Coordinates of C-alpha atoms and ligand atoms in Angstrom, one line a residue:
M1 CA 105.4 40.1 170.9
L2 CA 108.4 40.1 168.3
K3 CA 106.0 41.2 165.7
Q4 CA 104.6 44.0 167.4
A5 CA 107.9 45.3 168.7
M6 CA 107.9 45.9 165.1
A7 CA 105.8 47.2 164.5
S8 CA 106.6 51.0 164.0
I9 CA 109.9 50.5 161.7
L10 CA 109.5 46.9 160.0
T11 CA 106.6 46.9 156.9
P12 CA 103.2 44.6 157.4
E13 CA 105.1 42.6 154.5
E14 CA 108.4 43.0 156.6
S15 CA 106.9 41.8 159.9
E16 CA 105.4 38.8 158.3
E17 CA 109.0 37.5 157.0
M18 CA 110.5 38.2 160.9
Y19 CA 110.0 35.2 162.9
G20 CA 107.6 35.3 166.1
A21 CA 109.8 34.1 168.6
F22 CA 112.9 35.2 170.2
D23 CA 115.6 33.8 173.0
Q24 CA 115.9 35.3 176.5
I25 CA 118.5 34.1 178.4
G26 CA 118.9 36.9 181.8
S27 CA 119.4 39.8 179.8
K28 CA 121.0 38.5 176.7
I29 CA 118.4 38.5 173.6
I30 CA 118.9 36.3 170.6
L31 CA 117.3 36.5 167.6
R32 CA 117.3 35.3 164.2
I33 CA 116.0 37.5 161.2
P34 CA 115.2 36.2 157.4
D35 CA 118.4 37.4 155.2
S36 CA 116.0 40.0 153.9
L37 CA 116.1 41.9 156.8
L38 CA 119.4 41.6 157.6
S39 CA 119.8 45.2 156.4
K40 CA 117.7 46.7 159.3
K41 CA 119.0 44.2 161.4
K42 CA 120.9 46.7 163.9
L43 CA 117.6 49.4 163.9
I44 CA 115.7 45.6 164.7
G45 CA 118.0 44.9 167.8
K46 CA 117.4 49.0 169.5
V47 CA 113.9 49.0 168.7
L48 CA 113.5 45.4 170.7
L49 CA 116.2 46.1 173.3
E50 CA 114.2 49.4 174.2
K51 CA 111.4 46.9 174.7
V52 CA 112.2 44.2 176.8
K53 CA 113.4 46.3 179.7
T54 CA 114.9 43.6 181.4
A55 CA 117.3 42.7 178.5
E56 CA 120.8 44.9 178.7
S57 CA 122.3 43.3 175.1
V58 CA 120.4 42.0 172.2
F59 CA 122.8 39.7 170.1
Y60 CA 122.5 38.3 166.2
Q61 CA 122.7 34.7 166.1
S62 CA 124.9 34.5 162.7
S63 CA 125.9 30.9 162.6
P64 CA 123.6 27.4 164.0
V65 CA 125.0 26.0 166.6
E66 CA 127.9 24.0 165.3
G67 CA 131.6 22.4 165.9
D68 CA 132.8 19.9 169.0
Y69 CA 131.5 22.9 171.6
R70 CA 128.0 23.3 170.2
I71 CA 127.8 27.3 170.0
R72 CA 126.5 30.1 167.9
Q73 CA 128.2 32.7 166.8
L74 CA 126.6 36.1 168.0
E75 CA 126.9 39.4 166.3
L76 CA 126.3 42.5 169.0
L77 CA 123.1 44.2 168.0
A78 CA 122.6 46.5 170.7
G79 CA 123.6 46.9 174.4
K80 CA 127.0 45.5 176.1
E81 CA 128.8 43.4 174.8
N82 CA 129.1 41.0 177.2
T83 CA 127.8 37.4 176.7
E84 CA 127.9 36.6 180.2
T85 CA 124.7 36.3 181.6
E86 CA 123.0 35.1 185.4
Y87 CA 119.6 32.7 184.4
K88 CA 117.6 30.9 187.1
E89 CA 115.5 27.9 186.1
H90 CA 113.8 25.5 189.1
G91 CA 115.1 26.7 191.5
C92 CA 118.6 27.3 190.8
R93 CA 121.5 30.2 189.6
F94 CA 123.1 29.3 186.5
M95 CA 126.3 32.2 185.4
V96 CA 126.1 31.2 181.7
D97 CA 127.9 32.6 178.4
V98 CA 125.7 32.7 175.4
E99 CA 128.8 32.6 172.9
K100 CA 131.2 31.0 174.4
T101 CA 129.4 27.9 175.8
F102 CA 126.3 25.2 174.6
F103 CA 123.0 26.9 176.4
S104 CA 119.0 26.5 175.2
P105 CA 116.5 27.6 177.5
R106 CA 114.2 25.2 175.8
L107 CA 115.6 22.4 177.6
A108 CA 113.9 23.3 181.0
T109 CA 111.0 20.5 180.8
E110 CA 113.5 18.4 179.8
R111 CA 115.6 19.0 183.2
L112 CA 113.1 19.1 185.2
R113 CA 111.9 15.7 184.0
I114 CA 115.4 13.9 184.7
A115 CA 115.5 15.3 187.9
D116 CA 112.3 13.4 188.9
L117 CA 113.1 10.5 187.4
V118 CA 116.5 10.4 189.6
N119 CA 116.1 8.6 193.0
D120 CA 118.2 9.6 196.0
G121 CA 121.4 7.9 196.6
E122 CA 122.4 8.1 192.5
T123 CA 125.8 8.4 191.2
I124 CA 125.0 10.2 188.0
I125 CA 127.4 11.0 184.8
N126 CA 126.7 13.2 183.2
M127 CA 129.0 13.0 179.2
F128 CA 128.2 16.3 178.2
G129 CA 127.3 18.4 180.2
G130 CA 127.9 22.1 179.5
V131 CA 127.7 24.3 182.5
G132 CA 125.3 21.6 184.9
M133 CA 122.4 22.7 184.0
F134 CA 121.1 19.1 184.3
S135 CA 123.4 18.1 186.9
I136 CA 122.6 21.1 189.0
V137 CA 118.9 20.7 188.5
A138 CA 118.9 17.2 189.3
A139 CA 121.2 18.1 192.4
K140 CA 118.7 21.0 193.7
K141 CA 116.1 18.0 194.0
K142 CA 117.6 14.4 194.3
K143 CA 120.2 13.5 197.5
C144 CA 122.8 12.1 194.4
H145 CA 125.9 12.5 193.5
V146 CA 127.0 14.3 189.9
Y147 CA 130.3 14.3 187.5
N148 CA 129.3 16.5 184.7
I149 CA 131.7 16.1 182.6
D150 CA 132.8 18.6 179.7
I151 CA 135.6 19.0 176.6
N152 CA 134.6 23.1 176.6
P153 CA 137.0 25.0 179.2
H154 CA 134.8 28.0 179.4
A155 CA 131.8 25.2 180.3
A156 CA 133.8 23.1 182.5
K157 CA 134.9 26.7 184.6
L158 CA 131.1 27.9 184.1
C159 CA 130.2 24.2 186.3
S160 CA 132.2 25.3 188.5
E161 CA 131.4 28.3 189.2
N162 CA 127.2 27.8 189.3
I163 CA 128.4 24.4 191.5
G164 CA 129.3 27.2 194.3
L165 CA 126.5 29.1 193.0
N166 CA 124.5 26.6 194.2
K167 CA 126.1 25.5 197.0
M168 CA 127.0 22.1 196.0
K169 CA 130.3 21.3 196.5
G170 CA 131.3 18.2 197.3
T171 CA 127.7 17.0 195.2
V172 CA 128.6 17.9 191.4
E173 CA 132.0 17.2 190.2
S174 CA 132.7 19.5 187.6
I175 CA 135.8 17.7 184.9
E176 CA 136.8 19.5 182.7
G177 CA 138.3 17.3 179.1
D178 CA 136.3 13.4 176.3
A179 CA 133.7 11.6 178.4
S180 CA 135.6 8.6 176.8
E181 CA 139.1 9.5 178.0
I182 CA 137.2 10.7 181.5
I183 CA 135.3 7.5 182.0
E184 CA 138.7 5.1 180.7
K185 CA 140.4 6.8 183.6
K186 CA 138.1 6.9 186.5
L187 CA 134.3 6.1 185.7
D188 CA 134.8 2.4 184.8
G189 CA 131.2 1.3 186.4
V190 CA 130.5 3.9 188.6
G191 CA 127.1 5.1 187.6
D192 CA 123.8 4.2 188.4
R193 CA 122.9 7.1 185.5
V194 CA 124.1 7.5 182.7
L195 CA 122.7 11.1 180.8
M196 CA 123.8 11.5 176.7
L197 CA 123.4 15.1 175.5
L198 CA 125.3 15.1 172.7
P199 CA 122.5 13.4 170.1
E200 CA 124.0 13.9 166.9
R201 CA 127.1 11.9 168.4
S202 CA 125.0 9.1 170.8
D203 CA 125.9 6.0 168.7
E204 CA 129.7 6.8 168.7
F205 CA 129.8 7.3 172.5
L206 CA 127.0 4.7 173.4
H207 CA 130.1 2.3 174.2
S208 CA 131.7 4.6 176.7
A209 CA 128.9 5.4 178.6
I210 CA 127.7 1.8 178.8
K211 CA 131.4 1.2 180.1
A212 CA 130.5 4.8 182.8
L213 CA 127.4 2.3 184.1
K214 CA 127.1 0.1 187.2
Q215 CA 126.4 -4.3 186.7
K216 CA 122.8 -2.5 186.1
G217 CA 121.7 1.4 185.0
I218 CA 119.6 3.9 183.4
L219 CA 120.8 5.3 180.0
H220 CA 119.2 8.3 178.7
Y221 CA 119.9 8.4 175.2
Y222 CA 119.7 11.7 172.7
C223 CA 119.2 11.3 169.6
H224 CA 118.0 13.0 166.1
I225 CA 115.3 11.7 163.9
H226 CA 113.9 12.2 160.5
S227 CA 110.4 11.1 160.7
D228 CA 107.2 12.7 158.1
K229 CA 104.6 11.3 161.5
K230 CA 105.5 13.3 164.6
N231 CA 103.5 10.5 165.9
Q232 CA 106.1 7.7 165.4
V233 CA 109.3 9.4 166.4
S234 CA 109.5 7.5 169.8
E235 CA 108.7 4.4 167.9
V236 CA 111.9 5.4 165.7
S237 CA 114.1 6.2 168.3
A238 CA 113.4 2.9 170.1
S239 CA 113.8 1.1 167.2
H240 CA 117.3 3.1 166.3
F241 CA 118.5 2.0 170.2
M242 CA 117.7 -1.4 169.9
S243 CA 119.5 -1.6 166.3
V244 CA 122.6 0.2 168.1
V245 CA 123.3 -1.3 171.4
N246 CA 125.1 -4.1 171.9
V247 CA 124.0 -5.2 175.7
R248 CA 120.8 -6.5 176.8
S249 CA 117.8 -3.1 176.6
E250 CA 115.0 -2.5 178.6
I251 CA 113.2 0.0 176.6
L252 CA 111.5 2.0 179.9
G253 CA 109.8 5.2 177.6
S254 CA 110.7 7.3 174.8
K255 CA 109.5 10.6 173.7
I256 CA 110.2 13.9 171.4
V257 CA 112.6 16.5 173.5
R258 CA 111.6 19.1 171.1
P259 CA 111.5 19.6 167.2
I260 CA 114.8 20.9 165.9
G261 CA 113.0 21.5 162.2
P262 CA 110.4 20.5 159.2
R263 CA 110.1 16.6 160.4
F264 CA 113.5 16.6 162.1
Y265 CA 112.9 15.9 166.0
Q266 CA 115.0 15.9 169.3
A267 CA 114.4 12.6 170.8
V268 CA 115.2 10.7 173.9
V269 CA 115.1 6.5 174.7
D270 CA 115.0 5.7 178.7
V271 CA 116.5 2.6 178.4
M272 CA 117.9 0.1 181.1
L273 CA 120.6 -2.1 180.7
Y274 CA 122.4 -4.7 182.3
K275 CA 125.7 -5.3 180.8
Ligands
SAM301 C1 124.5 19.7 173.4 S1 125.5 20.5 174.2 C2 124.9 20.0 175.7 C3 125.1 20.8 177.2 C4 124.4 20.5 178.1 N1 124.1 19.4 179.0 C5 122.7 21.2 178.5 O1 122.0 20.6 178.2 O2 122.6 22.4 178.4 C6 126.7 19.1 174.4 C7 127.8 19.3 175.0 O3 128.7 18.6 174.4 C8 129.9 18.9 175.2 N2 131.3 18.0 174.0 C9 131.6 18.2 173.2 N3 132.0 16.8 172.6 C10 132.4 16.4 174.1 C11 133.2 15.2 174.5 N4 134.0 14.6 173.8 N5 133.7 15.3 175.8 C12 133.4 15.6 176.7 N6 132.2 16.7 176.2 C13 132.0 16.8 175.1 C14 130.4 20.5 174.4 O4 131.2 21.5 174.6 C15 128.8 20.6 174.9 O5 128.6 21.6 175.8

């Protein structure tokens, strides 16, 4: 789609260099452009904005997702400067800010998988909940109570807004702060299920995640795994988990969530923990 759209302004050789896909989140397009084509970035943005009728802005992603808030730097190429937009997924509405908060449309399948696993009546602690995507999709499908914690004030504020938009006041709670501190203060032993969507730092927070669970509870442990063989990723992630956990654990399943680089994967291990 992207290469086709660029046919009028790029040579066939330049088109080959262009990445094949871009993310569209609501009315915002986010694009990566190889260094060799950066001199044409504004023109690329302008043409793309003309082609994609539902888009209001095209941004160039000038940094990887980074820092405590897991956000990226964006540069406006064409259209409106505003980075907030509405995004719809699995029957829910979300206000997201594509620059000030983490957001990935590529986790949509994983959000639905988790929501399907939840049982009615559960209390869920979403330790790194962002703008509330996983929490609200789960609460839409099942009768559960979700604590959505995030240290980024913009994410916590948008989560509160999203709770209102989806009429989930009293069902999903947005809490701003460090997950370890919040669990220590008010969520010790409260969760039937804990989500750990900060794969780079899961081991660091594992102790707090276990603390947040009841005597017996389910943990969704996300991690990053290097592997030459794709078919070994789930096994490697499960054995990594078993090497770092210090309470009785029964692996319920493990799988690749998405590829994130050459021979590099985001994986999830679903575990029943007994304290
Ligand atoms: C990879 S994002 C996941 C967000 C969300 N679960 C989603 O999928 O849209 C990780 C989130 O963890 C938050 N975070 C980082 N350190 C944290 C901490 N110590 N306590 C709570 N949240 C934290 C970041 O602000 C970011 O929103």
